């Protein structure tokens, strides 16, 4: 295996050794999918939306993946910034550190999405399993981009995690099915992925245009994350 | 084995920081033309009061911080031991050695030999399977130093490397440094104290943003 892959495995191992991360990896999908699906429907009704039933459960799995991925993306940057910079200086270079971090992030995203998908499968089932899993993964990858971007500008754990949670709340409660198509929903990053997930939950396939859009958004989010990791590992001016 | 050609030369280094938000935003000038030299086989000290800019100068020399003006020239392999151990809390001591061996491009046997020798020299080999979060401050500092030394650098930059060391380890640290100086390594040590004066070949004192040879 290459130095980048091995270093990425070390970064992944570091996250998975945190007991709280493992507990949240199980607890958050359970909360969003099992416990909150009906509440999500009531919230949607109150906000003027219409999501309910299996679509609400599927959307809950997407939000669980997004929430976890955003938080872990933030901490990947903020908690290891100085150590990553030292490793880059030792000869790894900022670009290779960034690629190793992206490998670890994508692996985390796949793991988070698998747990959220499995929770959904066990609690409500999935009419379109492949569509559902990919849409959940898009939620996770999008929020890895958001979390790392926040982490590259905000170093404080409290301020950074609150910022990620704030973006998450606006995104979740203004998204498709949750409100009456507010203008802010049109610019939120998970809007198309939410459309795909709601359709998959209802047993409907999504148009090819939506799949192209979510693919581009996920690619853009990972490019953003790579830039944030690179920026954090290079020499700074202040 | 002191060479005549500098392995590190910094000249006219300037650095200022902006702190606070308007209307209380201020510009703080830390370095105003600082310069120093280190030659092969030389043990050089950099001293100064708290806030004098020692760590800032060290970070600029290492390449972790950009300078506003001036020049820095380095030759050969660089080893850097930061003031605060910069490590990954959930990784073990051995995993840190492996991570840095990849960064230094040390192959299997060379990496194992380098880490094994440093673990023995600094006497913390029984902790090699421990995670950083399980280590005392002194043992973290030993690993911090060992990671800077494992590729046998030509130039070693140490920012208060012995904070947290007990007396025995402190003395061993100086033995290690003096032995490496004898082998031709150029070493720059940042310190608060002038008490190690007799161990050093030369001392720079950082005052008012400039280095003066003491």
XYZ file of C-alpha atoms in Angstrom:
452
model
C 0.000 0.000 0.000
C 1.154 3.553 -0.674
C 2.238 6.041 1.988
C -0.951 8.031 1.370
C -3.261 5.038 1.835
C -1.439 3.930 4.993
C -1.565 7.447 6.430
C -5.257 7.674 5.523
C -5.804 4.402 7.408
C -4.057 5.925 10.452
C -6.317 8.995 10.304
C -9.404 6.783 10.013
C -8.246 4.591 12.899
C -7.811 7.691 15.040
C -11.489 8.599 14.655
C -12.807 5.084 15.118
C -10.886 4.666 18.384
C -12.982 7.390 20.024
C -15.679 5.535 21.984
C -18.116 8.438 21.800
C -17.843 8.454 17.994
C -18.802 4.775 17.896
C -21.749 5.328 20.250
C -22.991 8.292 18.173
C -22.492 6.292 14.972
C -25.238 3.942 16.183
C -27.321 6.322 18.329
C -27.835 9.167 15.826
C -29.234 7.048 12.952
C -31.447 5.261 15.502
C -32.713 8.633 16.773
C -33.288 10.162 13.327
C -34.743 7.076 11.610
C -36.542 5.111 14.292
C -37.546 7.646 16.915
C -38.001 10.810 14.848
C -39.625 9.691 11.600
C -43.155 10.465 12.794
C -42.012 13.692 14.510
C -40.295 14.701 11.257
C -43.652 14.335 9.484
C -45.376 16.539 12.087
C -42.629 19.157 11.809
C -43.013 19.110 8.030
C -46.769 19.653 8.325
C -46.213 22.584 10.712
C -43.686 24.156 8.304
C -45.928 23.678 5.270
C -44.220 20.552 3.926
C -45.648 17.174 3.083
C -43.034 14.501 3.822
C -44.394 11.539 5.811
C -44.211 7.759 6.241
C -41.365 5.862 4.536
C -40.115 9.014 2.814
C -39.737 10.674 6.223
C -37.788 7.666 7.513
C -35.531 7.701 4.437
C -34.974 11.461 4.819
C -34.154 10.880 8.506
C -31.399 8.437 7.483
C -29.958 11.072 5.125
C -29.982 13.712 7.859
C -28.373 11.322 10.351
C -25.528 10.699 7.874
C -25.217 14.439 7.188
C -25.077 15.369 10.875
C -22.409 12.790 11.728
C -20.337 13.489 8.606
C -20.432 17.264 9.215
C -19.266 16.889 12.820
C -16.495 14.407 11.939
C -15.404 16.512 8.949
C -15.075 19.530 11.242
C -13.042 17.646 13.849
C -10.803 16.058 11.198
C -9.523 19.548 10.403
C -9.740 21.363 13.725
C -8.317 18.737 16.083
C -5.274 17.749 14.017
C -4.363 20.933 12.174
C -0.992 21.517 13.887
C 0.040 17.842 13.859
C -0.865 17.563 10.155
C 1.227 20.651 9.457
C 4.189 19.057 11.241
C 3.769 15.871 9.200
C 3.638 17.889 5.972
C 6.813 19.722 6.991
C 8.555 16.409 7.803
C 8.362 15.516 4.116
C 4.839 14.279 3.472
C 3.853 17.637 1.941
C 0.506 19.420 2.318
C -0.966 17.842 -0.838
C -0.275 14.253 0.240
C -1.572 14.946 3.766
C -4.753 16.358 2.176
C -5.217 13.280 -0.036
C -4.708 10.958 2.971
C -7.304 12.978 4.885
C -9.745 12.746 1.954
C -9.264 8.943 1.833
C -10.080 8.774 5.564
C -13.076 11.105 5.117
C -14.567 9.102 2.250
C -14.121 5.871 4.242
C -15.853 7.533 7.207
C -18.637 8.760 4.904
C -19.204 5.256 3.508
C -19.240 3.785 7.028
C -21.665 6.409 8.355
C -23.941 5.939 5.327
C -23.867 2.153 5.712
C -24.936 2.384 9.356
C -27.716 4.883 8.546
C -28.863 2.741 5.612
C -28.840 -0.441 7.715
C -30.865 1.283 10.432
C -33.404 2.353 7.805
C -33.493 -1.121 6.271
C -34.139 -2.742 9.648
C -36.758 -0.253 10.812
C -38.754 0.778 7.720
C -37.248 -1.097 4.767
C -36.232 0.465 1.436
C -38.156 0.122 -1.839
C -35.147 1.272 -3.891
C -32.148 0.114 -1.777
C -29.407 1.161 -4.233
C -30.967 4.602 -4.851
C -31.491 5.072 -1.114
C -27.907 4.150 -0.169
C -26.359 6.398 -2.815
C -28.561 9.328 -1.792
C -27.613 8.845 1.892
C -23.935 8.742 0.852
C -24.390 12.022 -1.050
C -25.736 13.599 2.161
C -22.643 12.367 4.027
C -20.125 13.522 1.382
C -21.793 16.924 1.093
C -21.539 17.449 4.841
C -17.908 16.289 4.932
C -17.270 19.263 2.636
C -19.261 21.617 4.866
C -17.628 20.341 8.091
C -14.066 20.634 6.759
C -14.754 24.077 5.330
C -16.018 25.283 8.716
C -13.011 23.616 10.385
C -10.553 25.474 8.165
C -11.918 28.855 9.294
C -12.986 28.143 12.889
C -10.631 26.338 15.262
C -12.674 26.378 18.504
C -14.542 23.090 19.099
C -17.652 24.798 20.498
C -17.880 27.562 17.891
C -17.181 25.183 15.020
C -19.629 22.459 16.025
C -22.331 25.094 16.656
C -21.733 26.531 13.182
C -22.037 23.083 11.569
C -25.223 22.428 13.590
C -26.640 25.830 12.540
C -26.074 25.116 8.822
C -27.538 21.647 9.324
C -30.715 23.008 10.968
C -31.334 25.596 8.224
C -30.676 22.965 5.552
C -32.881 20.324 7.209
C -35.879 22.501 7.977
C -35.920 24.412 4.706
C -35.405 21.385 2.473
C -37.829 19.558 0.141
C -40.818 18.024 1.872
C -40.064 19.968 5.057
C -41.350 23.426 4.088
C -43.396 25.147 1.410
C -40.483 25.639 -1.029
C -38.880 28.667 0.593
C -36.330 30.566 -1.493
C -33.501 29.591 0.855
C -34.175 25.905 0.091
C -33.187 26.470 -3.535
C -29.578 27.212 -2.583
C -29.095 24.619 0.143
C -26.566 21.899 -0.802
C -28.672 18.822 -0.032
C -31.860 19.925 -1.851
C -31.483 17.547 -4.828
C -30.207 14.666 -2.661
C -33.306 15.130 -0.450
C -35.533 14.963 -3.553
C -33.847 11.706 -4.599
C -34.134 10.250 -1.088
C -37.818 11.180 -0.711
C -38.562 9.616 -4.111
C -36.608 6.454 -3.238
C -38.456 6.225 0.102
C -41.756 6.392 -1.788
C -40.593 3.721 -4.251
C -40.144 6.166 -7.152
C -37.024 6.447 -9.322
C -35.434 9.881 -9.854
C -34.706 11.526 -13.247
C -31.168 11.315 -14.649
C -30.759 15.081 -14.248
C -31.081 14.725 -10.470
C -28.413 12.007 -10.380
C -26.006 14.145 -12.400
C -26.689 17.066 -10.060
C -26.031 15.069 -6.864
C -22.870 13.581 -8.405
C -21.570 17.067 -9.176
C -22.474 18.329 -5.701
C -20.670 15.391 -4.030
C -17.617 15.919 -6.253
C -17.630 19.632 -5.450
C -17.937 18.940 -1.716
C -14.938 16.584 -1.791
C -12.914 19.085 -3.808
C -13.787 21.701 -1.185
C -12.744 19.304 1.597
C -9.434 18.553 -0.177
C -8.752 22.299 -0.469
C -9.590 22.791 3.227
C -7.231 19.959 4.274
C -4.465 21.309 2.023
C -4.946 24.848 3.360
C -4.747 23.566 6.950
C -1.548 21.557 6.357
C 0.452 24.274 4.589
C 2.524 27.067 6.247
C 0.360 29.848 7.620
C 0.791 33.598 7.629
C -0.617 34.384 11.112
C 33.740 18.788 13.767
C 32.470 22.350 13.412
C 32.185 23.386 9.765
C 32.691 26.893 8.511
C 29.743 27.040 6.125
C 26.413 27.783 7.833
C 23.824 25.025 7.590
C 21.220 27.603 8.591
C 21.292 31.305 7.883
C 18.460 33.756 8.634
C 18.830 37.454 7.790
C 16.622 40.480 8.338
C 13.567 38.462 9.327
C 10.526 40.609 10.013
C 7.129 39.498 11.265
C 4.111 41.281 12.642
C 0.658 40.037 13.611
C -2.723 41.703 13.553
C -4.770 41.066 16.660
C -8.288 42.009 17.765
C -11.262 43.315 15.827
C -11.954 46.948 14.797
C -11.869 49.420 16.471
C -9.444 47.579 18.781
C -7.484 45.952 15.963
C -3.753 46.348 16.518
C -0.573 45.478 14.672
C 2.057 43.831 16.851
C 5.615 43.861 15.542
C 7.399 40.772 16.859
C 10.526 40.485 14.705
C 12.283 43.561 13.297
C 15.182 42.230 11.278
C 16.236 39.160 13.281
C 19.111 37.037 11.984
C 21.210 34.073 13.094
C 23.541 31.373 11.812
C 24.146 27.736 12.738
C 27.085 25.722 11.358
C 27.584 21.965 11.147
C 28.708 20.480 14.469
C 27.551 23.516 16.418
C 25.151 23.746 19.370
C 23.570 27.193 19.380
C 21.130 28.649 21.892
C 18.357 31.179 21.254
C 17.201 32.862 24.451
C 14.854 35.705 25.289
C 12.052 36.771 27.581
C 8.496 35.491 27.323
C 6.874 36.992 24.239
C 10.198 38.081 22.729
C 9.456 36.114 19.530
C 11.675 33.023 19.957
C 8.991 30.537 18.866
C 7.881 32.863 16.059
C 11.450 33.016 14.725
C 11.777 29.252 15.092
C 8.542 28.628 13.149
C 9.701 30.957 10.379
C 13.097 29.248 10.181
C 11.429 25.822 10.090
C 8.925 26.878 7.417
C 5.714 26.624 9.442
C 5.088 30.373 9.392
C 5.456 32.841 6.538
C 7.709 35.862 7.095
C 6.948 39.459 6.124
C 10.525 40.172 5.036
C 14.028 38.744 5.189
C 15.693 35.559 3.999
C 16.148 32.046 5.383
C 18.575 29.529 3.861
C 18.810 25.927 5.052
C 20.947 23.053 3.890
C 20.436 19.299 4.408
C 17.744 17.303 6.197
C 15.730 19.185 8.799
C 14.490 17.879 12.160
C 12.024 19.966 14.159
C 10.819 19.460 17.709
C 7.978 21.906 18.513
C 7.481 23.391 21.971
C 4.154 21.595 22.495
C 4.031 17.942 21.399
C 2.100 17.887 18.114
C 0.748 14.342 18.084
C -2.476 12.398 17.394
C -4.190 11.497 20.661
C -5.657 8.138 19.574
C -2.598 6.761 17.775
C 0.087 4.711 19.540
C 3.770 5.548 19.905
C 4.669 2.906 17.281
C 2.045 4.277 14.867
C 3.621 7.736 15.204
C 7.019 6.318 14.300
C 5.480 4.561 11.274
C 3.682 7.747 10.151
C 6.855 9.838 10.364
C 8.994 7.089 8.789
C 6.729 7.364 5.716
C 7.089 11.168 5.731
C 10.897 10.862 5.987
C 10.847 8.062 3.367
C 12.656 5.619 5.672
C 12.334 2.000 4.557
C 11.358 -0.923 6.840
C 14.644 -1.896 8.514
C 16.018 1.634 8.684
C 12.764 2.875 10.236
C 12.631 0.040 12.788
C 16.286 0.536 13.697
C 15.887 4.332 14.096
C 12.766 4.095 16.272
C 14.171 1.183 18.327
C 17.379 3.060 19.018
C 15.561 6.266 20.089
C 13.066 4.348 22.244
C 16.043 2.819 24.049
C 18.097 5.992 24.223
C 15.226 7.991 25.746
C 14.059 4.950 27.762
C 10.402 4.779 26.842
C 10.315 1.554 24.842
C 7.768 -0.006 27.237
C 5.225 2.583 26.019
C 5.481 1.777 22.318
C 1.985 0.178 22.244
C 0.362 2.994 24.278
C -1.873 5.651 22.770
C -0.790 9.277 23.238
C -3.821 10.000 25.454
C -2.469 7.365 27.880
C 1.008 8.933 28.204
C 2.357 11.424 30.755
C 3.502 14.873 29.604
C 7.157 13.873 29.904
C 6.730 10.726 27.784
C 4.851 12.707 25.133
C 7.769 15.119 25.064
C 10.204 12.205 24.609
C 8.222 11.030 21.581
C 8.054 14.615 20.302
C 11.863 14.761 20.414
C 12.350 11.245 19.021
C 10.201 12.039 15.953
C 12.468 15.003 15.174
C 15.580 12.805 15.416
C 14.528 9.558 13.731
C 15.844 10.434 10.239
C 19.227 11.679 11.590
C 18.803 15.267 10.359
C 21.720 17.535 9.438
C 20.014 20.457 11.170
C 17.991 20.023 14.356
C 15.710 22.812 15.581
C 14.450 22.377 19.148
C 11.871 24.688 20.737
C 12.201 24.224 24.509
C 12.453 20.470 24.028
C 12.953 19.463 27.664
C 9.856 20.975 29.334
C 8.286 18.098 31.266
C 11.521 16.070 31.469
C 12.704 14.800 34.846
C 16.282 15.578 35.879
C 17.692 12.272 34.634
C 16.048 12.658 31.215
C 17.158 16.302 31.066
C 20.779 15.238 31.531
C 20.348 12.450 28.966
C 18.930 14.989 26.526
C 22.112 17.050 26.771
C 24.289 13.944 26.361
C 22.329 13.062 23.200
C 22.648 16.604 21.845
C 26.389 16.782 22.536
C 26.964 13.384 20.905
C 25.070 14.444 17.786
C 26.969 17.726 17.666
C 30.157 15.629 17.691
C 28.820 13.706 14.696
C 28.396 16.949 12.758
C 24.756 17.827 13.362
C 23.946 21.553 13.607
C 21.571 22.199 16.533
C 19.582 25.294 17.472
C 17.846 25.224 20.866
C 15.269 27.756 22.015
C 15.290 28.293 25.767
C 14.081 30.692 28.450
C 17.244 30.224 30.409
C 20.865 31.205 30.117
C 21.770 28.530 32.694
C 22.864 26.120 29.942
C 25.416 28.620 28.648
C 28.411 26.315 29.265
C 26.839 23.559 27.149
C 26.362 25.809 24.114
C 28.895 26.956 21.521
C 27.153 30.275 20.956
C 24.045 32.046 22.248
C 21.767 34.521 20.504
C 19.573 36.705 22.649
C 16.364 37.922 21.043
C 15.585 41.427 22.242
C 13.344 44.087 20.683
C 12.799 41.858 17.655
C 16.514 41.460 16.862
C 19.080 38.752 17.644
C 22.278 39.752 19.410
C 25.101 37.294 20.003
C 25.530 37.109 23.786
